[in-house]
Amino acid sequence: GSGAAGALVENCWTTPNVTVSADNNSAAIGGIVGQTSGYGDTIKGCVNNASVIGGRYAGGIVGKQNAAINNCCNAGAVQCGNASTCYAGGIIGYTISQKTKIKNCYNIGSIVHPLASQSLSGAGGIACGSAGSSEFTGCYYLEGSASGLYNGKETSGINAIGKEELQAVANDLNGEQTVEYNGSEVAVWTSSANQNNGYPVLYWQKASSAGIYAVEDIYIKKAPNKTTYGEGQFFDADGMEVYVKYDNGAEIVVTGYSLAPSAGTPLTTA
């Protein structure tokens, strides 16, 4: 879909084995957003694993945009429609103006143009084409993943690097930036040999893996404030912290859990 002026799209993701497609060769399509329309738009902390196929403007994160993209990554294959003037990019297919600023993003997905004659100018590792000079800072793509370059030429702030280099690039993606998460300042990007094939992951990916990674354990990390009871009293969970541990090493606090016996049921010695 498209975003309105001033829109914020944050911490969204798509799963593998999904394809985003468009039959219309004039469309803008992306793994997260098709097109945004305002200078105040921002897309940040988003991850695409889906394949993006078709349209005039095709991007791993967004097809066409004129605002900001920060701390996003793409692992899905991207291919624009079968037209000589279509654009495919690992993060964005087409930047609309010089106001487009893309920072701290990376791509490991395969980016191709369907016509061999357009492979250099029609498929970029981070971005493909533009209507103005956009700004790139600290962006990386896997060497060999794209058949072309941004506007058909090398561009400052966009770096093609090998697999091992890209797996170790989390510190460069972070720079000095941190984010507050669960009451602590944490790095935006981190790396784990056991997650995402060793490529950098966002803080929320490492911490919120439900439905993707297996649960290893659920445990009480901190006992409730009250631990001694008499028969007929009611259990009080205040102060208790329950955590879940996943097989990727992530441990996160659990909220909204149920109690047995249910709250309001008097305790017995039976």
PDB file of C-alpha atoms in Angstrom:
ATOM      1  CA  GLY A   1       0.000   0.000   0.000  1.00  0.00           C
ATOM      2  CA  SER A   2       0.931   3.666   0.134  1.00  0.00           C
ATOM      3  CA  GLY A   3       1.643   5.909   3.095  1.00  0.00           C
ATOM      4  CA  ALA A   4       0.248   9.397   3.762  1.00  0.00           C
ATOM      5  CA  ALA A   5       2.392  12.473   4.425  1.00  0.00           C
ATOM      6  CA  GLY A   6       4.056  12.319   7.840  1.00  0.00           C
ATOM      7  CA  ALA A   7       3.573   8.554   8.136  1.00  0.00           C
ATOM      8  CA  LEU A   8       5.825   6.455  10.381  1.00  0.00           C
ATOM      9  CA  VAL A   9       6.319   2.762   9.607  1.00  0.00           C
ATOM     10  CA  GLU A  10       8.387   1.108  12.331  1.00  0.00           C
ATOM     11  CA  ASN A  11       9.552  -2.409  13.315  1.00  0.00           C
ATOM     12  CA  CYS A  12       7.563  -4.261  10.656  1.00  0.00           C
ATOM     13  CA  TRP A  13       8.631  -7.479   8.977  1.00  0.00           C
ATOM     14  CA  THR A  14       7.619 -10.076   6.435  1.00  0.00           C
ATOM     15  CA  THR A  15       8.313 -13.790   6.578  1.00  0.00           C
ATOM     16  CA  PRO A  16      10.001 -15.983   3.934  1.00  0.00           C
ATOM     17  CA  ASN A  17       7.937 -18.034   1.457  1.00  0.00           C
ATOM     18  CA  VAL A  18       5.757 -14.998   0.747  1.00  0.00           C
ATOM     19  CA  THR A  19       5.669 -13.148  -2.582  1.00  0.00           C
ATOM     20  CA  VAL A  20       4.581  -9.535  -3.050  1.00  0.00           C
ATOM     21  CA  SER A  21       3.664  -9.046  -6.713  1.00  0.00           C
ATOM     22  CA  ALA A  22       2.052  -6.605  -9.134  1.00  0.00           C
ATOM     23  CA  ASP A  23       0.717  -7.242 -12.639  1.00  0.00           C
ATOM     24  CA  ASN A  24       0.597  -3.506 -13.361  1.00  0.00           C
ATOM     25  CA  ASN A  25       3.948  -2.461 -14.867  1.00  0.00           C
ATOM     26  CA  SER A  26       3.445   1.122 -13.641  1.00  0.00           C
ATOM     27  CA  ALA A  27       2.938   0.177  -9.985  1.00  0.00           C
ATOM     28  CA  ALA A  28       5.260   0.790  -7.024  1.00  0.00           C
ATOM     29  CA  ILE A  29       5.634  -2.267  -4.775  1.00  0.00           C
ATOM     30  CA  GLY A  30       7.786  -3.125  -1.775  1.00  0.00           C
ATOM     31  CA  GLY A  31       8.184  -5.784   0.854  1.00  0.00           C
ATOM     32  CA  ILE A  32       6.949  -3.361   3.543  1.00  0.00           C
ATOM     33  CA  VAL A  33       5.409  -0.353   1.714  1.00  0.00           C
ATOM     34  CA  GLY A  34       4.590   0.250  -1.949  1.00  0.00           C
ATOM     35  CA  GLN A  35       4.982   4.036  -2.034  1.00  0.00           C
ATOM     36  CA  THR A  36       5.008   6.966   0.383  1.00  0.00           C
ATOM     37  CA  SER A  37       3.878  10.420  -0.667  1.00  0.00           C
ATOM     38  CA  GLY A  38       5.118  12.933   1.914  1.00  0.00           C
ATOM     39  CA  TYR A  39       8.465  14.498   2.835  1.00  0.00           C
ATOM     40  CA  GLY A  40       7.839  13.751   6.497  1.00  0.00           C
ATOM     41  CA  ASP A  41       7.503  10.003   5.981  1.00  0.00           C
ATOM     42  CA  THR A  42       9.885   7.667   7.802  1.00  0.00           C
ATOM     43  CA  ILE A  43      10.408   3.918   7.552  1.00  0.00           C
ATOM     44  CA  LYS A  44      12.691   2.470  10.209  1.00  0.00           C
ATOM     45  CA  GLY A  45      13.592  -0.799  11.849  1.00  0.00           C
ATOM     46  CA  CYS A  46      11.870  -2.912   9.174  1.00  0.00           C
ATOM     47  CA  VAL A  47      12.896  -6.277   7.739  1.00  0.00           C
ATOM     48  CA  ASN A  48      11.763  -7.905   4.501  1.00  0.00           C
ATOM     49  CA  ASN A  49      12.185 -11.617   3.756  1.00  0.00           C
ATOM     50  CA  ALA A  50       9.497 -11.843   1.064  1.00  0.00           C
ATOM     51  CA  SER A  51      10.127 -11.905  -2.688  1.00  0.00           C
ATOM     52  CA  VAL A  52       9.063  -8.698  -4.463  1.00  0.00           C
ATOM     53  CA  ILE A  53       8.194  -9.251  -8.130  1.00  0.00           C
ATOM     54  CA  GLY A  54       6.767  -6.841 -10.728  1.00  0.00           C
ATOM     55  CA  GLY A  55       5.841  -3.186 -10.999  1.00  0.00           C
ATOM     56  CA  ARG A  56       7.804  -0.262 -12.388  1.00  0.00           C
ATOM     57  CA  TYR A  57       9.350   0.524  -8.991  1.00  0.00           C
ATOM     58  CA  ALA A  58      10.235  -2.501  -6.843  1.00  0.00           C
ATOM     59  CA  GLY A  59      12.141  -2.397  -3.555  1.00  0.00           C
ATOM     60  CA  GLY A  60      12.890  -4.791  -0.734  1.00  0.00           C
ATOM     61  CA  ILE A  61      11.518  -2.265   1.770  1.00  0.00           C
ATOM     62  CA  VAL A  62       9.678   0.320  -0.361  1.00  0.00           C
ATOM     63  CA  GLY A  63       9.109   0.723  -4.087  1.00  0.00           C
ATOM     64  CA  LYS A  64       9.179   4.533  -4.321  1.00  0.00           C
ATOM     65  CA  GLN A  65       9.760   7.190  -1.658  1.00  0.00           C
ATOM     66  CA  ASN A  66      11.039  10.720  -1.059  1.00  0.00           C
ATOM     67  CA  ALA A  67      11.688  10.703   2.688  1.00  0.00           C
ATOM     68  CA  ALA A  68      13.758   8.737   5.241  1.00  0.00           C
ATOM     69  CA  ILE A  69      14.635   5.041   5.566  1.00  0.00           C
ATOM     70  CA  ASN A  70      16.687   4.078   8.625  1.00  0.00           C
ATOM     71  CA  ASN A  71      17.971   0.775  10.006  1.00  0.00           C
ATOM     72  CA  CYS A  72      16.210  -1.566   7.585  1.00  0.00           C
ATOM     73  CA  CYS A  73      17.356  -4.738   5.858  1.00  0.00           C
ATOM     74  CA  ASN A  74      16.218  -6.909   2.983  1.00  0.00           C
ATOM     75  CA  ALA A  75      16.824 -10.608   2.397  1.00  0.00           C
ATOM     76  CA  GLY A  76      14.154 -11.176  -0.264  1.00  0.00           C
ATOM     77  CA  ALA A  77      14.647 -11.400  -4.024  1.00  0.00           C
ATOM     78  CA  VAL A  78      13.559  -8.253  -5.883  1.00  0.00           C
ATOM     79  CA  GLN A  79      12.727  -8.007  -9.588  1.00  0.00           C
ATOM     80  CA  CYS A  80      10.855  -5.193 -11.296  1.00  0.00           C
ATOM     81  CA  GLY A  81       8.358  -5.743 -14.133  1.00  0.00           C
ATOM     82  CA  ASN A  82       9.186  -6.637 -17.708  1.00  0.00           C
ATOM     83  CA  ALA A  83       9.753  -3.096 -18.972  1.00  0.00           C
ATOM     84  CA  SER A  84      12.858  -1.200 -20.064  1.00  0.00           C
ATOM     85  CA  THR A  85      12.172   1.653 -17.647  1.00  0.00           C
ATOM     86  CA  CYS A  86      11.604  -0.251 -14.416  1.00  0.00           C
ATOM     87  CA  TYR A  87      13.719  -0.050 -11.278  1.00  0.00           C
ATOM     88  CA  ALA A  88      14.633  -2.697  -8.702  1.00  0.00           C
ATOM     89  CA  GLY A  89      16.518  -1.942  -5.480  1.00  0.00           C
ATOM     90  CA  GLY A  90      17.498  -3.888  -2.379  1.00  0.00           C
ATOM     91  CA  ILE A  91      16.013  -1.263  -0.052  1.00  0.00           C
ATOM     92  CA  ILE A  92      14.197   1.111  -2.406  1.00  0.00           C
ATOM     93  CA  GLY A  93      13.472   0.961  -6.122  1.00  0.00           C
ATOM     94  CA  TYR A  94      13.304   4.681  -6.863  1.00  0.00           C
ATOM     95  CA  THR A  95      14.080   7.782  -4.792  1.00  0.00           C
ATOM     96  CA  ILE A  96      11.900  10.744  -5.682  1.00  0.00           C
ATOM     97  CA  SER A  97      14.046  13.696  -4.568  1.00  0.00           C
ATOM     98  CA  GLN A  98      17.154  14.903  -2.780  1.00  0.00           C
ATOM     99  CA  LYS A  99      15.145  14.827   0.434  1.00  0.00           C
ATOM    100  CA  THR A 100      15.388  11.020   0.427  1.00  0.00           C
ATOM    101  CA  LYS A 101      17.890   9.977   3.103  1.00  0.00           C
ATOM    102  CA  ILE A 102      18.757   6.297   3.546  1.00  0.00           C
ATOM    103  CA  LYS A 103      20.922   5.394   6.538  1.00  0.00           C
ATOM    104  CA  ASN A 104      22.308   2.239   8.139  1.00  0.00           C
ATOM    105  CA  CYS A 105      20.584  -0.279   5.881  1.00  0.00           C
ATOM    106  CA  TYR A 106      21.776  -3.466   4.210  1.00  0.00           C
ATOM    107  CA  ASN A 107      20.665  -5.940   1.569  1.00  0.00           C
ATOM    108  CA  ILE A 108      21.533  -9.600   1.009  1.00  0.00           C
ATOM    109  CA  GLY A 109      18.690 -10.407  -1.426  1.00  0.00           C
ATOM    110  CA  SER A 110      19.127 -10.984  -5.160  1.00  0.00           C
ATOM    111  CA  ILE A 111      18.249  -7.823  -7.129  1.00  0.00           C
ATOM    112  CA  VAL A 112      17.699  -8.162 -10.873  1.00  0.00           C
ATOM    113  CA  HIS A 113      16.198  -6.432 -13.892  1.00  0.00           C
ATOM    114  CA  PRO A 114      14.366  -8.820 -16.262  1.00  0.00           C
ATOM    115  CA  LEU A 115      16.035  -7.302 -19.343  1.00  0.00           C
ATOM    116  CA  ALA A 116      19.761  -7.962 -19.698  1.00  0.00           C
ATOM    117  CA  SER A 117      20.234  -4.688 -21.593  1.00  0.00           C
ATOM    118  CA  GLN A 118      19.086  -2.769 -18.498  1.00  0.00           C
ATOM    119  CA  SER A 119      20.954  -4.793 -15.867  1.00  0.00           C
ATOM    120  CA  LEU A 120      23.451  -2.030 -14.993  1.00  0.00           C
ATOM    121  CA  SER A 121      21.005   0.861 -14.622  1.00  0.00           C
ATOM    122  CA  GLY A 122      17.917  -1.127 -13.615  1.00  0.00           C
ATOM    123  CA  ALA A 123      18.993  -3.070 -10.510  1.00  0.00           C
ATOM    124  CA  GLY A 124      20.788  -1.579  -7.499  1.00  0.00           C
ATOM    125  CA  GLY A 125      22.015  -3.277  -4.329  1.00  0.00           C
ATOM    126  CA  ILE A 126      20.485  -0.571  -2.095  1.00  0.00           C
ATOM    127  CA  ALA A 127      18.629   1.741  -4.493  1.00  0.00           C
ATOM    128  CA  CYS A 128      18.241   1.855  -8.255  1.00  0.00           C
ATOM    129  CA  GLY A 129      17.103   5.149  -9.805  1.00  0.00           C
ATOM    130  CA  SER A 130      16.130   8.663  -8.774  1.00  0.00           C
ATOM    131  CA  ALA A 131      14.552  11.937  -9.857  1.00  0.00           C
ATOM    132  CA  GLY A 132      17.114  13.818  -7.745  1.00  0.00           C
ATOM    133  CA  SER A 133      20.338  13.319  -5.820  1.00  0.00           C
ATOM    134  CA  SER A 134      19.549  11.373  -2.637  1.00  0.00           C
ATOM    135  CA  GLU A 135      21.758  10.908   0.424  1.00  0.00           C
ATOM    136  CA  PHE A 136      23.106   7.539   1.577  1.00  0.00           C
ATOM    137  CA  THR A 137      24.978   6.882   4.818  1.00  0.00           C
ATOM    138  CA  GLY A 138      26.384   3.576   6.065  1.00  0.00           C
ATOM    139  CA  CYS A 139      24.535   1.296   3.637  1.00  0.00           C
ATOM    140  CA  TYR A 140      25.834  -2.107   2.517  1.00  0.00           C
ATOM    141  CA  TYR A 141      24.855  -4.867   0.143  1.00  0.00           C
ATOM    142  CA  LEU A 142      26.206  -8.336  -0.457  1.00  0.00           C
ATOM    143  CA  GLU A 143      28.728  -8.311  -3.255  1.00  0.00           C
ATOM    144  CA  GLY A 144      27.265 -10.039  -6.302  1.00  0.00           C
ATOM    145  CA  SER A 145      23.645  -9.767  -5.116  1.00  0.00           C
ATOM    146  CA  ALA A 146      22.791  -6.944  -7.531  1.00  0.00           C
ATOM    147  CA  SER A 147      23.424  -6.756 -11.264  1.00  0.00           C
ATOM    148  CA  GLY A 148      23.674  -2.955 -11.279  1.00  0.00           C
ATOM    149  CA  LEU A 149      24.391   0.264  -9.376  1.00  0.00           C
ATOM    150  CA  TYR A 150      22.445   3.301  -8.150  1.00  0.00           C
ATOM    151  CA  ASN A 151      21.792   5.377 -11.279  1.00  0.00           C
ATOM    152  CA  GLY A 152      24.280   3.058 -12.993  1.00  0.00           C
ATOM    153  CA  LYS A 153      27.312   4.329 -11.057  1.00  0.00           C
ATOM    154  CA  GLU A 154      29.204   4.010  -7.777  1.00  0.00           C
ATOM    155  CA  THR A 155      27.672   6.183  -5.041  1.00  0.00           C
ATOM    156  CA  SER A 156      29.079   7.442  -1.754  1.00  0.00           C
ATOM    157  CA  GLY A 157      27.495   5.740   1.243  1.00  0.00           C
ATOM    158  CA  ILE A 158      26.625   2.538  -0.656  1.00  0.00           C
ATOM    159  CA  ASN A 159      29.168  -0.241  -0.222  1.00  0.00           C
ATOM    160  CA  ALA A 160      29.349  -3.685  -1.831  1.00  0.00           C
ATOM    161  CA  ILE A 161      31.127  -6.085   0.544  1.00  0.00           C
ATOM    162  CA  GLY A 162      31.670  -9.829   0.916  1.00  0.00           C
ATOM    163  CA  LYS A 163      29.678 -12.214   3.099  1.00  0.00           C
ATOM    164  CA  GLU A 164      32.073 -12.319   6.061  1.00  0.00           C
ATOM    165  CA  GLU A 165      32.458  -8.534   6.044  1.00  0.00           C
ATOM    166  CA  LEU A 166      28.696  -8.053   5.956  1.00  0.00           C
ATOM    167  CA  GLN A 167      28.177 -10.518   8.786  1.00  0.00           C
ATOM    168  CA  ALA A 168      30.546  -8.409  10.899  1.00  0.00           C
ATOM    169  CA  VAL A 169      29.161  -4.985   9.976  1.00  0.00           C
ATOM    170  CA  ALA A 170      26.780  -4.495  12.944  1.00  0.00           C
ATOM    171  CA  ASN A 171      29.100  -2.013  14.687  1.00  0.00           C
ATOM    172  CA  ASP A 172      29.357   0.079  11.524  1.00  0.00           C
ATOM    173  CA  LEU A 173      25.578   0.057  11.130  1.00  0.00           C
ATOM    174  CA  ASN A 174      25.188   1.179  14.742  1.00  0.00           C
ATOM    175  CA  GLY A 175      27.644   4.050  14.757  1.00  0.00           C
ATOM    176  CA  GLU A 176      26.792   5.978  17.924  1.00  0.00           C
ATOM    177  CA  GLN A 177      23.068   5.217  17.864  1.00  0.00           C
ATOM    178  CA  THR A 178      21.233   3.324  20.613  1.00  0.00           C
ATOM    179  CA  VAL A 179      17.567   2.766  21.402  1.00  0.00           C
ATOM    180  CA  GLU A 180      15.657   2.414  24.663  1.00  0.00           C
ATOM    181  CA  TYR A 181      14.190  -1.060  25.012  1.00  0.00           C
ATOM    182  CA  ASN A 182      12.632  -2.605  28.135  1.00  0.00           C
ATOM    183  CA  GLY A 183      14.068   0.196  30.239  1.00  0.00           C
ATOM    184  CA  SER A 184      17.644  -0.117  28.939  1.00  0.00           C
ATOM    185  CA  GLU A 185      19.749   1.555  26.267  1.00  0.00           C
ATOM    186  CA  VAL A 186      20.675  -1.127  23.720  1.00  0.00           C
ATOM    187  CA  ALA A 187      22.447  -1.206  20.368  1.00  0.00           C
ATOM    188  CA  VAL A 188      20.122  -0.977  17.365  1.00  0.00           C
ATOM    189  CA  TRP A 189      22.023  -3.730  15.517  1.00  0.00           C
ATOM    190  CA  THR A 190      23.647  -6.857  16.886  1.00  0.00           C
ATOM    191  CA  SER A 191      25.043 -10.088  15.486  1.00  0.00           C
ATOM    192  CA  SER A 192      24.617 -13.739  16.399  1.00  0.00           C
ATOM    193  CA  ALA A 193      26.161 -16.727  14.655  1.00  0.00           C
ATOM    194  CA  ASN A 194      22.963 -18.673  15.408  1.00  0.00           C
ATOM    195  CA  GLN A 195      20.519 -16.167  13.956  1.00  0.00           C
ATOM    196  CA  ASN A 196      19.873 -14.800  10.466  1.00  0.00           C
ATOM    197  CA  ASN A 197      22.781 -16.822   9.018  1.00  0.00           C
ATOM    198  CA  GLY A 198      25.171 -14.641  10.984  1.00  0.00           C
ATOM    199  CA  TYR A 199      24.058 -11.359   9.375  1.00  0.00           C
ATOM    200  CA  PRO A 200      23.173  -8.389  11.628  1.00  0.00           C
ATOM    201  CA  VAL A 201      19.787  -8.368  13.315  1.00  0.00           C
ATOM    202  CA  LEU A 202      17.820  -5.532  14.885  1.00  0.00           C
ATOM    203  CA  TYR A 203      17.396  -5.379  18.652  1.00  0.00           C
ATOM    204  CA  TRP A 204      13.722  -6.328  18.444  1.00  0.00           C
ATOM    205  CA  GLN A 205      14.510  -9.336  16.222  1.00  0.00           C
ATOM    206  CA  LYS A 206      16.866 -10.729  18.831  1.00  0.00           C
ATOM    207  CA  ALA A 207      14.417 -10.066  21.633  1.00  0.00           C
ATOM    208  CA  SER A 208      11.086 -11.006  20.027  1.00  0.00           C
ATOM    209  CA  SER A 209      11.420 -14.295  18.216  1.00  0.00           C
ATOM    210  CA  ALA A 210       8.063 -15.884  19.070  1.00  0.00           C
ATOM    211  CA  GLY A 211       6.688 -17.957  16.214  1.00  0.00           C
ATOM    212  CA  ILE A 212      10.100 -18.188  14.542  1.00  0.00           C
ATOM    213  CA  TYR A 213      12.301 -19.834  17.187  1.00  0.00           C
ATOM    214  CA  ALA A 214      11.471 -22.718  19.501  1.00  0.00           C
ATOM    215  CA  VAL A 215      10.801 -22.092  23.194  1.00  0.00           C
ATOM    216  CA  GLU A 216      13.477 -23.675  25.378  1.00  0.00           C
ATOM    217  CA  ASP A 217      12.209 -22.620  28.792  1.00  0.00           C
ATOM    218  CA  ILE A 218       9.679 -20.492  30.668  1.00  0.00           C
ATOM    219  CA  TYR A 219      10.812 -19.516  34.143  1.00  0.00           C
ATOM    220  CA  ILE A 220      10.285 -17.124  37.031  1.00  0.00           C
ATOM    221  CA  LYS A 221      13.244 -14.752  37.106  1.00  0.00           C
ATOM    222  CA  LYS A 222      12.042 -12.762  40.116  1.00  0.00           C
ATOM    223  CA  ALA A 223       9.763 -14.091  42.852  1.00  0.00           C
ATOM    224  CA  PRO A 224       6.607 -12.139  43.761  1.00  0.00           C
ATOM    225  CA  ASN A 225       6.745  -9.703  46.663  1.00  0.00           C
ATOM    226  CA  LYS A 226       4.612 -12.008  48.812  1.00  0.00           C
ATOM    227  CA  THR A 227       5.741 -15.634  49.081  1.00  0.00           C
ATOM    228  CA  THR A 228       4.104 -16.849  52.316  1.00  0.00           C
ATOM    229  CA  TYR A 229       0.382 -17.620  52.487  1.00  0.00           C
ATOM    230  CA  GLY A 230      -2.212 -19.197  54.734  1.00  0.00           C
ATOM    231  CA  GLU A 231      -5.138 -21.327  53.635  1.00  0.00           C
ATOM    232  CA  GLY A 232      -7.940 -19.234  52.153  1.00  0.00           C
ATOM    233  CA  GLN A 233      -5.689 -16.350  51.156  1.00  0.00           C
ATOM    234  CA  PHE A 234      -5.302 -15.215  47.557  1.00  0.00           C
ATOM    235  CA  PHE A 235      -2.122 -15.388  45.504  1.00  0.00           C
ATOM    236  CA  ASP A 236      -0.603 -11.993  44.703  1.00  0.00           C
ATOM    237  CA  ALA A 237       1.628 -11.869  41.599  1.00  0.00           C
ATOM    238  CA  ASP A 238       2.858  -8.310  42.187  1.00  0.00           C
ATOM    239  CA  GLY A 239       6.595  -8.071  41.638  1.00  0.00           C
ATOM    240  CA  MET A 240       6.862 -11.432  39.854  1.00  0.00           C
ATOM    241  CA  GLU A 241       8.815 -11.501  36.585  1.00  0.00           C
ATOM    242  CA  VAL A 242       8.228 -14.367  34.152  1.00  0.00           C
ATOM    243  CA  TYR A 243      10.629 -14.870  31.229  1.00  0.00           C
ATOM    244  CA  VAL A 244      10.689 -17.044  28.120  1.00  0.00           C
ATOM    245  CA  LYS A 245      13.924 -18.309  26.563  1.00  0.00           C
ATOM    246  CA  TYR A 246      14.137 -19.170  22.844  1.00  0.00           C
ATOM    247  CA  ASP A 247      16.594 -21.475  21.121  1.00  0.00           C
ATOM    248  CA  ASN A 248      18.351 -18.484  19.524  1.00  0.00           C
ATOM    249  CA  GLY A 249      19.412 -17.336  22.995  1.00  0.00           C
ATOM    250  CA  ALA A 250      16.863 -14.514  23.286  1.00  0.00           C
ATOM    251  CA  GLU A 251      15.212 -14.097  26.694  1.00  0.00           C
ATOM    252  CA  ILE A 252      12.242 -11.734  27.051  1.00  0.00           C
ATOM    253  CA  VAL A 253       9.751 -10.878  29.767  1.00  0.00           C
ATOM    254  CA  VAL A 254       6.291 -12.452  29.475  1.00  0.00           C
ATOM    255  CA  THR A 255       3.206 -10.315  30.094  1.00  0.00           C
ATOM    256  CA  GLY A 256      -0.471 -11.200  30.031  1.00  0.00           C
ATOM    257  CA  TYR A 257       0.027 -14.732  31.349  1.00  0.00           C
ATOM    258  CA  SER A 258      -2.733 -16.622  33.192  1.00  0.00           C
ATOM    259  CA  LEU A 259      -2.567 -18.163  36.677  1.00  0.00           C
ATOM    260  CA  ALA A 260      -3.726 -21.548  37.888  1.00  0.00           C
ATOM    261  CA  PRO A 261      -5.708 -21.558  40.051  1.00  0.00           C
ATOM    262  CA  SER A 262      -7.107 -18.370  38.553  1.00  0.00           C
ATOM    263  CA  ALA A 263      -6.799 -15.037  40.304  1.00  0.00           C
ATOM    264  CA  GLY A 264      -9.450 -14.655  42.987  1.00  0.00           C
ATOM    265  CA  THR A 265      -9.451 -18.360  43.865  1.00  0.00           C
ATOM    266  CA  PRO A 266      -8.602 -18.947  47.542  1.00  0.00           C
ATOM    267  CA  LEU A 267      -5.550 -21.119  48.191  1.00  0.00           C
ATOM    268  CA  THR A 268      -5.903 -24.502  49.865  1.00  0.00           C
ATOM    269  CA  THR A 269      -3.512 -27.090  51.252  1.00  0.00           C
ATOM    270  CA  ALA A 270      -4.939 -29.845  49.050  1.00  0.00           C
TER     271      ALA A 270
END
